[in-house]
mmCIF file of C-alpha atoms in Angstrom:
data_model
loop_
_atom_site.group_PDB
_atom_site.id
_atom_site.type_symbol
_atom_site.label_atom_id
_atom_site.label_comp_id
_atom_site.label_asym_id
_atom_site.label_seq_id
_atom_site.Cartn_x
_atom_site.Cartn_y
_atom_site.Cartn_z
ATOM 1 C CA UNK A 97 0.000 0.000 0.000
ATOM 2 C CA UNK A 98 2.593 2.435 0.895
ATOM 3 C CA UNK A 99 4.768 1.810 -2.519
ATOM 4 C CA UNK A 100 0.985 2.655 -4.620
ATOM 5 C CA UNK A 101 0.816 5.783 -2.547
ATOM 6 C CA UNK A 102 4.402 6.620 -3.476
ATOM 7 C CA UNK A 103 3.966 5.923 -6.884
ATOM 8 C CA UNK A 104 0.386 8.410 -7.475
ATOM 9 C CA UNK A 105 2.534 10.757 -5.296
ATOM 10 C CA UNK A 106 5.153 10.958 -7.796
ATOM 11 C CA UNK A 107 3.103 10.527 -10.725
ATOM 12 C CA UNK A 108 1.400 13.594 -9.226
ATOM 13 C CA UNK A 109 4.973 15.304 -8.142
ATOM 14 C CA UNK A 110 5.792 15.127 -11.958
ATOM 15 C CA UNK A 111 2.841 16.399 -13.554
ATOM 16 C CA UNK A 112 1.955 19.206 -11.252
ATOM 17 C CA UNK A 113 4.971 20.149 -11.031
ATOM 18 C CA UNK A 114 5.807 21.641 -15.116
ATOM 19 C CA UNK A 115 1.976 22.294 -15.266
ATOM 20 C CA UNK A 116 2.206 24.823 -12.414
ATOM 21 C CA UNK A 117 6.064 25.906 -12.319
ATOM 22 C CA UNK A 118 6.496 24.585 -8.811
ATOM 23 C CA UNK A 119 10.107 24.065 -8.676
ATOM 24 C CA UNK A 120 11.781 20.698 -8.986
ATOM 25 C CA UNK A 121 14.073 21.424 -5.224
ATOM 26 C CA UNK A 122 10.799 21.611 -4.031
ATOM 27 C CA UNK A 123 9.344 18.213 -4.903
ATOM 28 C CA UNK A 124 12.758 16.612 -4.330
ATOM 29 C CA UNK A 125 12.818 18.483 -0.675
ATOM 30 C CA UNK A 126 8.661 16.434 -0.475
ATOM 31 C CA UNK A 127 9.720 13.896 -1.889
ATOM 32 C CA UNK A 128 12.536 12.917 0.827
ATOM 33 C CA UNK A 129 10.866 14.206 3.975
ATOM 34 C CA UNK A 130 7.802 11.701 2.835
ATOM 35 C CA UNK A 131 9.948 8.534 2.201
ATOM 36 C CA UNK A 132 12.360 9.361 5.419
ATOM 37 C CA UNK A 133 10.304 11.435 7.925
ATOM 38 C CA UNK A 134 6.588 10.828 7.329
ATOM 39 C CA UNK A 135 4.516 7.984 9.592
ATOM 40 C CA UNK A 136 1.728 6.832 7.323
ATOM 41 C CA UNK A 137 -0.677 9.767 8.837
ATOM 42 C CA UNK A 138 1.889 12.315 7.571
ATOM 43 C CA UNK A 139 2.372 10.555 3.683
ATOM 44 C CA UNK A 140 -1.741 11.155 3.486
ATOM 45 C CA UNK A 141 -2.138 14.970 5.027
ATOM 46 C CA UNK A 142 1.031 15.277 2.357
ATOM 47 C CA UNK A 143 -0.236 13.813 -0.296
ATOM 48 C CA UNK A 144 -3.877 15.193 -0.089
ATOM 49 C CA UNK A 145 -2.254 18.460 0.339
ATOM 50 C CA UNK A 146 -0.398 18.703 -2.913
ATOM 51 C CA UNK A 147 -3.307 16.901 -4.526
ATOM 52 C CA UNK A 148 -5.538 19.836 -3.249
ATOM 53 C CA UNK A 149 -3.602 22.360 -4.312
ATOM 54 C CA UNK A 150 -3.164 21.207 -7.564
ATOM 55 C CA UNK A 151 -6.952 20.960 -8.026
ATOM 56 C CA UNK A 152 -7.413 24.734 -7.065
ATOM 57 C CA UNK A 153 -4.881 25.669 -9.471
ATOM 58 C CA UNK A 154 -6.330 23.525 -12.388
ATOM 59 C CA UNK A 155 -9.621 24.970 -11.810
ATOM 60 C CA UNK A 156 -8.185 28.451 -11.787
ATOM 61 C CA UNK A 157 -6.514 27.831 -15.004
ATOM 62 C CA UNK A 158 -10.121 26.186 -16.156
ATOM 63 C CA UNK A 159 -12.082 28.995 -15.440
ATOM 64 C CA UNK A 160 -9.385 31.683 -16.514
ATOM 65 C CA UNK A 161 -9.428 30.220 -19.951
ATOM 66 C CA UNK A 162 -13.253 30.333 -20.075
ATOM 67 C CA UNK A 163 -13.035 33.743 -19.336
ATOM 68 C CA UNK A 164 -11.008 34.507 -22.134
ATOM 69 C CA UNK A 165 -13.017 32.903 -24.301
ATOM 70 C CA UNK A 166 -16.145 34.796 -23.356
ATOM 71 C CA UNK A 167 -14.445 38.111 -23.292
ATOM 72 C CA UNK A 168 -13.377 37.170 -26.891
ATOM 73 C CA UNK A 169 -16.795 35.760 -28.086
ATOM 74 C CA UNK A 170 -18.215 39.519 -26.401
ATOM 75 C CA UNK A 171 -15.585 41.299 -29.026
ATOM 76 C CA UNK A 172 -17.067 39.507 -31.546
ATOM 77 C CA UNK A 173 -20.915 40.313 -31.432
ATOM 78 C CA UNK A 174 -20.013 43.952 -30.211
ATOM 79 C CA UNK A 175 -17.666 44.456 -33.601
#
């Protein structure tokens, strides 16, 4: 269990991490405190953590590029 939880951790690590510019110390600083200081408790707050704040910033992308595309569909039937 705690090698599948390492694995969507990482998987996660890598793709959030170019999406939203985190920096790669960063996830290399997580990614060592998890595997050497975290209990099982600590590996889950982590992980749910960095999969929450990945969400928020995914949705925020989402809905920035819907506004975009409004504001440019507006242009259009005001031109």
């Amino acid at each position: 269990m705690k090698s599948i939880k390492t694995l969507i951790f990482l998987f996660c690590l890598l793709f959030t991490s170019h999406a939203f510019v985190k920096s790669n110390e960063y996830y290399q600083k997580t990614l060592v405190h998890i595997l050497t200081e975290c209990n099982s408790k600590c590996q889950k707050q982590v992980f749910e953590q960095e999969v929450q704040v990945a969400m928020f910033h995914l949705l925020d992308a989402i809905l920035n590029q819907l506004r975009f595309e409004l504001s440019q569909k507006q242009k259009e039937l005001y031109d």
